C-alpha atoms as a PDB file:
ATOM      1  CA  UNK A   1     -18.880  42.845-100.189  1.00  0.00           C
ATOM      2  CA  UNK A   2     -18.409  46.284-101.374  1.00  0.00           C
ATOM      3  CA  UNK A   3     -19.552  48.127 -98.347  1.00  0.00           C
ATOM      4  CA  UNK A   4     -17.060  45.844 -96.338  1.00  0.00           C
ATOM      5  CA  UNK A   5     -14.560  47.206 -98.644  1.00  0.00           C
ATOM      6  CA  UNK A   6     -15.457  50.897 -98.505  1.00  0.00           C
ATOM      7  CA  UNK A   7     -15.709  50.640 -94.906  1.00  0.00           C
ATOM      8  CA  UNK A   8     -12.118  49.364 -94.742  1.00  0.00           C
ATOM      9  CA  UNK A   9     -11.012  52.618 -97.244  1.00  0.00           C
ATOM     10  CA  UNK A  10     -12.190  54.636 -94.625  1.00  0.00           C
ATOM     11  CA  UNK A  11     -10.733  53.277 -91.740  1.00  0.00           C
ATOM     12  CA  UNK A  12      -7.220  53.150 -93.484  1.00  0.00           C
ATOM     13  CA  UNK A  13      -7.202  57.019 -94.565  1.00  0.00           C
ATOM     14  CA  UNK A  14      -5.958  57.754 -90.753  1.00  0.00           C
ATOM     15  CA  UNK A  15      -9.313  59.912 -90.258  1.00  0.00           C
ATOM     16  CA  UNK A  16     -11.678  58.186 -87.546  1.00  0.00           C
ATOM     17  CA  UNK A  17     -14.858  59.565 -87.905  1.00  0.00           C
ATOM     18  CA  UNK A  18     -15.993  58.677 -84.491  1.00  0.00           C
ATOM     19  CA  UNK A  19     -12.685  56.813 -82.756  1.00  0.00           C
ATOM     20  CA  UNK A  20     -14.373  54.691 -79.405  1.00  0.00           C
ATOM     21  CA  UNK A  21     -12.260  56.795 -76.675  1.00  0.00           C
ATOM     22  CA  UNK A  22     -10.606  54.271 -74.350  1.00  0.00           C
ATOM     23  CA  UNK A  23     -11.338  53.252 -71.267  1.00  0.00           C
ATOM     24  CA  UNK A  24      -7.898  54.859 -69.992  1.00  0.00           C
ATOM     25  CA  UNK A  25      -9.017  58.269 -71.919  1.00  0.00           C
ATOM     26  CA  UNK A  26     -12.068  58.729 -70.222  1.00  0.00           C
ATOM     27  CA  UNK A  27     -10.851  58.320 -66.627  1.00  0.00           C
ATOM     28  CA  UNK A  28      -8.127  60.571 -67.383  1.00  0.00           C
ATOM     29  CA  UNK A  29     -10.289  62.953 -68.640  1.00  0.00           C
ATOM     30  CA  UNK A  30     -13.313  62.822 -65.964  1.00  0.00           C
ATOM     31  CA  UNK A  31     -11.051  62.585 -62.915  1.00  0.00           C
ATOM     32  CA  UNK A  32     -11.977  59.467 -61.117  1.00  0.00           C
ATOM     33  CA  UNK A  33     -12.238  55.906 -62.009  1.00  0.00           C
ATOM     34  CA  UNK A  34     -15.182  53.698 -60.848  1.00  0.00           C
ATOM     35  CA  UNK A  35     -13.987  50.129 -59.383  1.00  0.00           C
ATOM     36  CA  UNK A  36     -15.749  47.293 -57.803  1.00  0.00           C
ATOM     37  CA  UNK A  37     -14.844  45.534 -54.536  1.00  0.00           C
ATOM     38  CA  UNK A  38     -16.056  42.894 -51.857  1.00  0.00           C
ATOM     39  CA  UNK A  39     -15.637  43.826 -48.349  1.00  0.00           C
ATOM     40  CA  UNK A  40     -12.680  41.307 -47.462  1.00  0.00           C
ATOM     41  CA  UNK A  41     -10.169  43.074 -45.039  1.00  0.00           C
ATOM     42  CA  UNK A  42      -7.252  43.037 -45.563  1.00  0.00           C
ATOM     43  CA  UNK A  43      -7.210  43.131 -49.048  1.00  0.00           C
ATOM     44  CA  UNK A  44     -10.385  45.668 -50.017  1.00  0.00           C
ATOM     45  CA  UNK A  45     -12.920  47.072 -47.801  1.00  0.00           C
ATOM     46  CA  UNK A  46     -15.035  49.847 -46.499  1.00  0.00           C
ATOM     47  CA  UNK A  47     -14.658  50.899 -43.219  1.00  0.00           C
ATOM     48  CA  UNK A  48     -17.342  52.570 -40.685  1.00  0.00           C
ATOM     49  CA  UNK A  49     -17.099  56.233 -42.659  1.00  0.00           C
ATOM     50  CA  UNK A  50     -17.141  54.749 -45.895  1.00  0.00           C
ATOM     51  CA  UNK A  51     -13.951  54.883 -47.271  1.00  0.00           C
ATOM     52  CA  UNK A  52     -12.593  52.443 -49.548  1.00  0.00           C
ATOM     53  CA  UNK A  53      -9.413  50.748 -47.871  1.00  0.00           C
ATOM     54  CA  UNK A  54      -7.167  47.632 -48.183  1.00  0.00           C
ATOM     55  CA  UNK A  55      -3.982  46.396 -49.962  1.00  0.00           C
ATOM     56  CA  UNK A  56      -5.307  46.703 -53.168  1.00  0.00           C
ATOM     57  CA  UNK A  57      -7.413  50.164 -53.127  1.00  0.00           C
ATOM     58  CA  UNK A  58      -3.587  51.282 -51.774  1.00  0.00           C
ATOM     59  CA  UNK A  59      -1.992  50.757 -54.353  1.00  0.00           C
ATOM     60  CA  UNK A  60      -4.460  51.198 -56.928  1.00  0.00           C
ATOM     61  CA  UNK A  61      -4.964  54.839 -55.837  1.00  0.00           C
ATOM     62  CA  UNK A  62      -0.693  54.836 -56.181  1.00  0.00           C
ATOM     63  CA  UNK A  63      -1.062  53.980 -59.607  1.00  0.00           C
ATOM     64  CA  UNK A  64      -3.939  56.042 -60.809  1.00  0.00           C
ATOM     65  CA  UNK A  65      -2.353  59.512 -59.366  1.00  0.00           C
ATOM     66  CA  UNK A  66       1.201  58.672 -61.655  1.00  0.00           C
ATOM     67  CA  UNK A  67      -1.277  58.060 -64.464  1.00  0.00           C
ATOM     68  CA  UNK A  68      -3.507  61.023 -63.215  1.00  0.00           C
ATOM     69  CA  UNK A  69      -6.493  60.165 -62.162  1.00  0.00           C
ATOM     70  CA  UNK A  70      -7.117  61.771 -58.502  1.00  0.00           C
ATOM     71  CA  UNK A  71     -10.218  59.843 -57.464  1.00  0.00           C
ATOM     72  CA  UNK A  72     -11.041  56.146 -56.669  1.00  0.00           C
ATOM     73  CA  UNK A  73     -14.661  55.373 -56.120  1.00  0.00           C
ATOM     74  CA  UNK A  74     -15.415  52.185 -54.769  1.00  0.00           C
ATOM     75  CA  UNK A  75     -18.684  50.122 -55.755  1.00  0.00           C
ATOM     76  CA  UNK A  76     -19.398  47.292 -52.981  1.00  0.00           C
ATOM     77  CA  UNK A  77     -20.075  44.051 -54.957  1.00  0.00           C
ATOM     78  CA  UNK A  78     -20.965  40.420 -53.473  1.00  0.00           C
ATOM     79  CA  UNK A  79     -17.911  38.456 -54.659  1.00  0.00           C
ATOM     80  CA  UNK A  80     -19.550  36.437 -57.559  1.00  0.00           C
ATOM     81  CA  UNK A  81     -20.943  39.512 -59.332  1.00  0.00           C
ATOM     82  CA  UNK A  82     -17.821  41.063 -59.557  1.00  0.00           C
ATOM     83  CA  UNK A  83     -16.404  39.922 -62.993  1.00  0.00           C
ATOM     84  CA  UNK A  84     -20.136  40.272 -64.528  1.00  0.00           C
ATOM     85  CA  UNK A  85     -20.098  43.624 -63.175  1.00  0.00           C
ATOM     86  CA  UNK A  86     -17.474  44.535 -64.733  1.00  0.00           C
ATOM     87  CA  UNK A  87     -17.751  43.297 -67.763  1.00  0.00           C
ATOM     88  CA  UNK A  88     -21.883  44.916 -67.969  1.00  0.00           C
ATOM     89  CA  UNK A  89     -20.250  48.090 -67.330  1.00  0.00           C
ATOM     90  CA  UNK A  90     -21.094  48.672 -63.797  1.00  0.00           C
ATOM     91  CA  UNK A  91     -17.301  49.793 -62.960  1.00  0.00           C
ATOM     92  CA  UNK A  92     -13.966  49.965 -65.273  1.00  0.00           C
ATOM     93  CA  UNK A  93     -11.540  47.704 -62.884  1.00  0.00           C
ATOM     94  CA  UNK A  94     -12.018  44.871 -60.081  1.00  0.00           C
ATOM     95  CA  UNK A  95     -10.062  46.316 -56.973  1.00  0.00           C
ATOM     96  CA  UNK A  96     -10.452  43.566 -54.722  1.00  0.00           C
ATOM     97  CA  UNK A  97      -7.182  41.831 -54.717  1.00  0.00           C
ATOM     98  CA  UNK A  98      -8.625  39.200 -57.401  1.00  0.00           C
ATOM     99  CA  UNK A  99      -6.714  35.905 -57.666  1.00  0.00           C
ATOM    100  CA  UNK A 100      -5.191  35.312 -61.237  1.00  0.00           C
ATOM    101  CA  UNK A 101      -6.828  32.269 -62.762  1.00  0.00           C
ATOM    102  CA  UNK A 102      -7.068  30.383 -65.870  1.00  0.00           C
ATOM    103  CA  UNK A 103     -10.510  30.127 -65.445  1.00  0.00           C
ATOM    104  CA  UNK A 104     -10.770  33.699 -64.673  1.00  0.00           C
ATOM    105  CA  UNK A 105      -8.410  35.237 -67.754  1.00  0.00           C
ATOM    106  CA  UNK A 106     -10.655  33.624 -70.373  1.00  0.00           C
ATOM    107  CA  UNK A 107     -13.286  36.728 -69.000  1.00  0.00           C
ATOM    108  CA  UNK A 108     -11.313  39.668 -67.714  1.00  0.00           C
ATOM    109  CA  UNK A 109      -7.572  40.470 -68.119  1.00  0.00           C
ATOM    110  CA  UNK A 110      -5.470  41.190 -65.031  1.00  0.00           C
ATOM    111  CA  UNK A 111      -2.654  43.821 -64.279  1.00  0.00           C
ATOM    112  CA  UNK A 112       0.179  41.767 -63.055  1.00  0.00           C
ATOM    113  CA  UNK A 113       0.401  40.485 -59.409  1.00  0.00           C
ATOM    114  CA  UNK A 114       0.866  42.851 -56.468  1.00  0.00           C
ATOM    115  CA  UNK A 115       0.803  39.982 -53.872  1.00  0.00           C
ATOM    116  CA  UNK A 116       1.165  36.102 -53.071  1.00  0.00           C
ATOM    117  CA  UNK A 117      -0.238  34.751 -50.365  1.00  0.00           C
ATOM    118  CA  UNK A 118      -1.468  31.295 -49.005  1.00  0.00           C
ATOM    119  CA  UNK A 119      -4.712  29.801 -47.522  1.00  0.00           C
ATOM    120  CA  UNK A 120      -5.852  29.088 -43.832  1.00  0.00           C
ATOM    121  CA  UNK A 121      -9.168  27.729 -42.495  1.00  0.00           C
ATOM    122  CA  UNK A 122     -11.441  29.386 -39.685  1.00  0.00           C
ATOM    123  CA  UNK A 123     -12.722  26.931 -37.603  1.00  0.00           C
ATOM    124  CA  UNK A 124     -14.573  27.526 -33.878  1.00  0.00           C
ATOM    125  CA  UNK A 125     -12.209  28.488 -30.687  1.00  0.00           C
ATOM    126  CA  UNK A 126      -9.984  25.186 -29.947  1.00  0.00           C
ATOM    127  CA  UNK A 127     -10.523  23.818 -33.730  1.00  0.00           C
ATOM    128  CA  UNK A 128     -12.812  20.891 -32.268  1.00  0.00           C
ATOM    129  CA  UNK A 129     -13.057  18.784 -35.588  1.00  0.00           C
ATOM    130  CA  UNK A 130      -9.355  19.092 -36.157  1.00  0.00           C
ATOM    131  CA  UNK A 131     -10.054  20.329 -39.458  1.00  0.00           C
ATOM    132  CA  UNK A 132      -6.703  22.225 -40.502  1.00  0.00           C
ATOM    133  CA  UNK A 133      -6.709  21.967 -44.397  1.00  0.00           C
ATOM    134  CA  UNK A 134      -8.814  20.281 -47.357  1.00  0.00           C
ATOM    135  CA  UNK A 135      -6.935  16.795 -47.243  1.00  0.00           C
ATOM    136  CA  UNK A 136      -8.441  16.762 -43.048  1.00  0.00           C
ATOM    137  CA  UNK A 137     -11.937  17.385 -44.476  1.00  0.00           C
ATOM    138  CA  UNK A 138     -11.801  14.570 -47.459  1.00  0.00           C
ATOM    139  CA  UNK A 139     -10.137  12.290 -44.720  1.00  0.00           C
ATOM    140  CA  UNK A 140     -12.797  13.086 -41.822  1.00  0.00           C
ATOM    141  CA  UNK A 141     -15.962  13.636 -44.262  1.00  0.00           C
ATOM    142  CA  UNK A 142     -16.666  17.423 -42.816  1.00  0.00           C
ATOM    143  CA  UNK A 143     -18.065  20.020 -44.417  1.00  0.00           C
ATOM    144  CA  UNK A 144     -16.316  23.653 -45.577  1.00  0.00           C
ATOM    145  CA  UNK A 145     -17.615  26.854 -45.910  1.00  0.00           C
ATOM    146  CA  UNK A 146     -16.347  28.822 -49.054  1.00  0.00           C
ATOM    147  CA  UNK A 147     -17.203  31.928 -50.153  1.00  0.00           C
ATOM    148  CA  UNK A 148     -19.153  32.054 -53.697  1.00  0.00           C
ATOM    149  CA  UNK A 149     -16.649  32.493 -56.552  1.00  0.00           C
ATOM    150  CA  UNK A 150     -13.632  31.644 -54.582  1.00  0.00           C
ATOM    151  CA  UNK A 151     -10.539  29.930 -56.044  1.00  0.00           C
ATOM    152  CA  UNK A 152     -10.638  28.098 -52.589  1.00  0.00           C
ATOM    153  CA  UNK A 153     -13.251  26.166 -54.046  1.00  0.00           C
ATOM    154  CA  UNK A 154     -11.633  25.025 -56.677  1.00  0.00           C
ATOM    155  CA  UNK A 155      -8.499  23.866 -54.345  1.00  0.00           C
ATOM    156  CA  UNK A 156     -11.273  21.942 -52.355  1.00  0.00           C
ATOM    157  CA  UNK A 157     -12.732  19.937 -55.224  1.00  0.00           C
ATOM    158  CA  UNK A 158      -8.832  18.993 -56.300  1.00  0.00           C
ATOM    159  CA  UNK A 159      -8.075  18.255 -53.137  1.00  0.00           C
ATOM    160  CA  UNK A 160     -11.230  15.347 -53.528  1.00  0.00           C
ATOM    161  CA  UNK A 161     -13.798  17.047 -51.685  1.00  0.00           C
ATOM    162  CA  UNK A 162     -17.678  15.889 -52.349  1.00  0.00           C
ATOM    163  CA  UNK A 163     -19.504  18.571 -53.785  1.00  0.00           C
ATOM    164  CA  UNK A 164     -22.172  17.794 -50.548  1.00  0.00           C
ATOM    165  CA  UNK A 165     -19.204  18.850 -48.726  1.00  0.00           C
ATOM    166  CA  UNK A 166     -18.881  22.244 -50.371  1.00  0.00           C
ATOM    167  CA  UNK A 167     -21.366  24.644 -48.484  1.00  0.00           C
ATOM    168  CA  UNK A 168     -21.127  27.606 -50.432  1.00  0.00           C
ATOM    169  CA  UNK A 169     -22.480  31.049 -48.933  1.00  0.00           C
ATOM    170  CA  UNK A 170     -22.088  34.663 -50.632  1.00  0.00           C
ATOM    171  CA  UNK A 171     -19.789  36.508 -48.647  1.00  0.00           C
ATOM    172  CA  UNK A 172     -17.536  36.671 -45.859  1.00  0.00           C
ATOM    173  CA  UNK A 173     -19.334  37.032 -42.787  1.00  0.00           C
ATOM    174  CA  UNK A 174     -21.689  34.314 -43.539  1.00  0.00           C
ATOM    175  CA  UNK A 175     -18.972  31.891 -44.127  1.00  0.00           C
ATOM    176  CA  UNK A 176     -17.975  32.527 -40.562  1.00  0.00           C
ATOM    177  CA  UNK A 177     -21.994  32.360 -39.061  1.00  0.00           C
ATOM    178  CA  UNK A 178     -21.553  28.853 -41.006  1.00  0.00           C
ATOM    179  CA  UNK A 179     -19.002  27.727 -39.260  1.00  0.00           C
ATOM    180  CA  UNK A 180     -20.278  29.278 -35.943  1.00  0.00           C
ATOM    181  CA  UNK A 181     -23.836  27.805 -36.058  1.00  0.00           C
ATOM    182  CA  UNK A 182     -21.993  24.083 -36.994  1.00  0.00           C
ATOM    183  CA  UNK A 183     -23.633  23.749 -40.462  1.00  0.00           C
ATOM    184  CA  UNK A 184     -19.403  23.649 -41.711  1.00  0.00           C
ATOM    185  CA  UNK A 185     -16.722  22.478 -39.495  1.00  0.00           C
ATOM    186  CA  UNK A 186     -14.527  24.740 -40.886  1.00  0.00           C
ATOM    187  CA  UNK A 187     -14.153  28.347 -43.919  1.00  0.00           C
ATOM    188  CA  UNK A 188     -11.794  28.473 -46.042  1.00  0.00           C
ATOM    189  CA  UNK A 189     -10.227  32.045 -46.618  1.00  0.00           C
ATOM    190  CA  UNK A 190      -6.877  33.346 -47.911  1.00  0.00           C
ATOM    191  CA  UNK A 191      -4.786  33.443 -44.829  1.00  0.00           C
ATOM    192  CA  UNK A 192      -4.562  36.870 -43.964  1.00  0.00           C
ATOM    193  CA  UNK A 193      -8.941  37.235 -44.199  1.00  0.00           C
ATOM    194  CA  UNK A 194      -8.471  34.090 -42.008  1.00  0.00           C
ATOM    195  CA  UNK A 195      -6.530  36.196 -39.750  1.00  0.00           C
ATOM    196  CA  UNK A 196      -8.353  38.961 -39.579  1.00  0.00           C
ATOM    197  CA  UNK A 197     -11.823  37.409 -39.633  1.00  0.00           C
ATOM    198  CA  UNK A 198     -10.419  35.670 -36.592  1.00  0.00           C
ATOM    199  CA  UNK A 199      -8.821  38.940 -34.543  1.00  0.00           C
ATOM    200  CA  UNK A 200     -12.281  40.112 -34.998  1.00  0.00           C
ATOM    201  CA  UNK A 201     -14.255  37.234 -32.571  1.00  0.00           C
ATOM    202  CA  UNK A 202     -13.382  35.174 -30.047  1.00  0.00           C
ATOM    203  CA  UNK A 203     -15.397  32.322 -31.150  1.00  0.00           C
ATOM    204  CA  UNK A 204     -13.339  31.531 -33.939  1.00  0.00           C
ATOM    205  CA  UNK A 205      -9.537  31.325 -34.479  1.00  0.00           C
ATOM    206  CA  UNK A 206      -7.441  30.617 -37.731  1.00  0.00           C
ATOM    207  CA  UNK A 207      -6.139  26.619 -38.171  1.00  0.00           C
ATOM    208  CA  UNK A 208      -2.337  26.292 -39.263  1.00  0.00           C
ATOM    209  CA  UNK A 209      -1.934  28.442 -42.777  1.00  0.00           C
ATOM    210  CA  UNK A 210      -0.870  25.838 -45.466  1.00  0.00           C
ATOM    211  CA  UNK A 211      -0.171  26.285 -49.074  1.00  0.00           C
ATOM    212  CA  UNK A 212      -2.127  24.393 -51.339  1.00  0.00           C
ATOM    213  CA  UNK A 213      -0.225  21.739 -53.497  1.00  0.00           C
ATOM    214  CA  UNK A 214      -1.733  19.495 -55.751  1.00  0.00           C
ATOM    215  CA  UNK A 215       0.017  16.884 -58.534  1.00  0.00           C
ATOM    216  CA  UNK A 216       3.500  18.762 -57.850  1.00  0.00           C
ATOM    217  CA  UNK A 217       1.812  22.360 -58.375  1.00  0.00           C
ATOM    218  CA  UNK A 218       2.272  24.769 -55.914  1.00  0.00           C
ATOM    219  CA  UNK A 219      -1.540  26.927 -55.601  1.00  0.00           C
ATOM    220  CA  UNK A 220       0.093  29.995 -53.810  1.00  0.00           C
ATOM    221  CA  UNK A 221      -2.549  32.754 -54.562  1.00  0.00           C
ATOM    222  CA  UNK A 222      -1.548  35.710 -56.035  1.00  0.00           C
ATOM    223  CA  UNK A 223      -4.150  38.824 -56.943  1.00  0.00           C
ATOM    224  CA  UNK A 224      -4.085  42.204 -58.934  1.00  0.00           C
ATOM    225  CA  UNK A 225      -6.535  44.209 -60.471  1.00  0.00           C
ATOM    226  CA  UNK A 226      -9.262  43.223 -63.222  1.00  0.00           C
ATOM    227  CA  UNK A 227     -10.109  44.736 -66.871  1.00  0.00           C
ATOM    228  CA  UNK A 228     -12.185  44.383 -69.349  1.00  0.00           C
ATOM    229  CA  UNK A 229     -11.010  42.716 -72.431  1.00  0.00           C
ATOM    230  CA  UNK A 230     -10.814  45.451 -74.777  1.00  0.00           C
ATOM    231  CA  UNK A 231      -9.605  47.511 -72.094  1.00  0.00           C
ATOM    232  CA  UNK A 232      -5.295  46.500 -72.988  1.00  0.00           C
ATOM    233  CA  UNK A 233      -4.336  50.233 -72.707  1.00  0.00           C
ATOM    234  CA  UNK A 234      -5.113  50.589 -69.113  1.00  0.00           C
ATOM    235  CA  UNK A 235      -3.873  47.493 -68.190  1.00  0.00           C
ATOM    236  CA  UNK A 236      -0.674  48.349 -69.861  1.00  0.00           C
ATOM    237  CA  UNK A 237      -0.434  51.716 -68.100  1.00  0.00           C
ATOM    238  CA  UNK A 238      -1.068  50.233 -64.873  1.00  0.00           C
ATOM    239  CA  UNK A 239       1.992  47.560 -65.514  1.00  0.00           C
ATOM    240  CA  UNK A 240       3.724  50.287 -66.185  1.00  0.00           C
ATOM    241  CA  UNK A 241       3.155  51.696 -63.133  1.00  0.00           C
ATOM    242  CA  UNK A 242       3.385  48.776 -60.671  1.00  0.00           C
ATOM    243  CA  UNK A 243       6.843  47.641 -62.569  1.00  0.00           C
ATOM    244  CA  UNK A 244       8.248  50.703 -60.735  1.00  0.00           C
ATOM    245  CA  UNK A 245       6.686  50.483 -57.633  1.00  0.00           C
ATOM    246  CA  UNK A 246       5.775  46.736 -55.979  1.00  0.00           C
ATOM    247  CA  UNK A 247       8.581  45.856 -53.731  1.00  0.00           C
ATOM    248  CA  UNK A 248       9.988  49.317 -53.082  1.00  0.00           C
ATOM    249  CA  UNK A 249      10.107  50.537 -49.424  1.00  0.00           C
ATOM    250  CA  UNK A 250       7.081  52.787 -50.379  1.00  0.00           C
ATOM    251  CA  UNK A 251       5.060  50.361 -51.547  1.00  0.00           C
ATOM    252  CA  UNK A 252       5.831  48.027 -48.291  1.00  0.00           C
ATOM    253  CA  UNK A 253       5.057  50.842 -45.825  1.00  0.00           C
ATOM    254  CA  UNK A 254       2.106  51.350 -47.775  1.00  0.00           C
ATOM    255  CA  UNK A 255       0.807  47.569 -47.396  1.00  0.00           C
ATOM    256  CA  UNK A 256       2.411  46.786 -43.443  1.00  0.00           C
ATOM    257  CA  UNK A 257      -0.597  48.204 -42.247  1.00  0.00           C
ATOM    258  CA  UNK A 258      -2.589  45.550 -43.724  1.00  0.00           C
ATOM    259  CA  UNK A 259      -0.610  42.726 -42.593  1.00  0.00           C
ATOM    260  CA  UNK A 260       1.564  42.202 -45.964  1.00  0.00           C
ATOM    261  CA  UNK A 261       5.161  42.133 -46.010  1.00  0.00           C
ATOM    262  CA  UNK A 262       8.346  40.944 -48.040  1.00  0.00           C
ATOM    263  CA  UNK A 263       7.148  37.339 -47.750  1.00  0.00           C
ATOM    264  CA  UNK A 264       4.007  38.474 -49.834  1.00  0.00           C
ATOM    265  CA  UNK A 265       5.559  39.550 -52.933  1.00  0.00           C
ATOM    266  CA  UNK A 266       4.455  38.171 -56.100  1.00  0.00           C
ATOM    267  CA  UNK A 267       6.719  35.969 -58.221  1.00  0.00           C
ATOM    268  CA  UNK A 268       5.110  35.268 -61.082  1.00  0.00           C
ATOM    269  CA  UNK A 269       3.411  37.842 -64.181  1.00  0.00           C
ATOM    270  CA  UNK A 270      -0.130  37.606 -64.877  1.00  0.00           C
ATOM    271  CA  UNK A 271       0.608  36.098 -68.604  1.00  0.00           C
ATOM    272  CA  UNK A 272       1.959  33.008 -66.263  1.00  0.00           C
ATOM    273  CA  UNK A 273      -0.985  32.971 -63.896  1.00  0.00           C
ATOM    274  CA  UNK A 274      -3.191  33.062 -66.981  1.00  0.00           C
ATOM    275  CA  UNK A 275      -1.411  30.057 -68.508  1.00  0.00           C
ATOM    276  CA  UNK A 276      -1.578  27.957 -65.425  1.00  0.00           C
ATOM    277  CA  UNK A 277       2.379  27.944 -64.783  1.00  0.00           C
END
């Protein structure tokens, strides 16, 4: 025990030999911070020259210039491999409007919520199974596409779907070829990717958006950014920063292009999200 104890000695005589810099350090000192994403417009995406768009690259970039770091560079990650990503090392923050879960805070923390929103299914043109939610699935016995890692999934089974009604595919675009090709009658997407997945082919149109409830809890989704554990002092800045700026008139121009508005402001912290409230 008495290396344990000399060890401590040196650690309390306020001079760190070699003091870990932080997470926040580094980026502020190199420029640019490295973030993973899944394409999912509206919320983070690419587009055709490359560029790293979306609600939450928007107002991550926001927050990273008041804490001064000029550049965001975006790493395109299947949805899935996002948190392991992060937490290997492959990027220093999830940017890809990441739902708060239970589930999810016992591996990453979260930045508190810049957005609520609710859930919609994509079904073909005309909705032939008259599939609308989970509760029409369970009660007709069809099949839903979800996206791998999804917290839709987890509505799904609550809602009393059979897990040989889950088909689960890794991203977005083969959720809708799912639904398309009639392996699922129906994908189930937040409801502004429902929207836009649907503006983008006429084949397919968004069912009725619904918010999930389930044993008196409302399931309204709302997202932020991901950290590693260790990684408090960043997350604190970045609190920091959005405590000033969700819900101002900048920060609502800067998300109307996306299709977000006053109706999708958060309403809960990220310590409640984490806690299930």
């Amino acid at each position: 025990g008495l290396l344990a104890i000399t060890a401590l000695a040196l650690l309390g005589a306020g001079t760190p030999v070699s003091a870990q810099e932080s997470t926040l350090e580094k980026i502020r000192k190199q420029g640019y911070i490295r973030v993973g994403f899944a394409n999912e417009a509206p919320y983070s995406f690419a587009t055709s020259s490359g560029k790293l768009d979306g609600e939450s690259p928007s107002v991550f970039r926001h927050v990273m210039a008041q804490l001064g770091v000029k550049e965001v560079d975006g790493v395109l990650t299947e949805w899935g491999a996002l948190i392991p990503g992060l937490r290997a090392g492959r990027f220093d923050a999830i940017v890809a409007s990441m739902y708060i879960t239970p589930t999810r805070c016992q591996q990453i923390i979260f930045a508190n919520p810049t957005y609520g929103v609710g859930e919609a299914l994509v079904v073909k043109a005309g909705n032939p199974d008259g599939v609308s939610n989970y509760a029409d699935a369970v009660a007709k016995e069809k099949k839903l596409a979800f996206v791998a890692g999804t917290a839709e999934i987890e509505h799904a089974r609550l809602a009393g779907m059979d897990r040989d009604q889950i088909v689960t595919v890794p991203d977005f675009a083969a959720a809708v070829a799912t639904v398309k090709s009639g392996r699922a009658s129906a994908a189930a997407f937040t409801s502004l990717t429902a929207k836009d997945l649907a503006s983008k082919d006429t084949a397919i149109e968004r069912a009725t958006p619904f918010t999930f409830k389930h044993d008196g809890k409302i399931y309204k989704g709302e997202g932020s950014f991901g950290f590693r554990p260790e990684d408090t002092a960043l997350r604190d800045a970045v609190n920091a920063e959005l405590a000033k700026f969700i819900g101002t008139p900048q920060h609502l121009a800067m998300i109307k292009p996306f299709g977000f508005d006053e109706s999708n402001l958060p309403e809960k912290t990220a310590e409640q999200h984490c806690a299930g409230q």
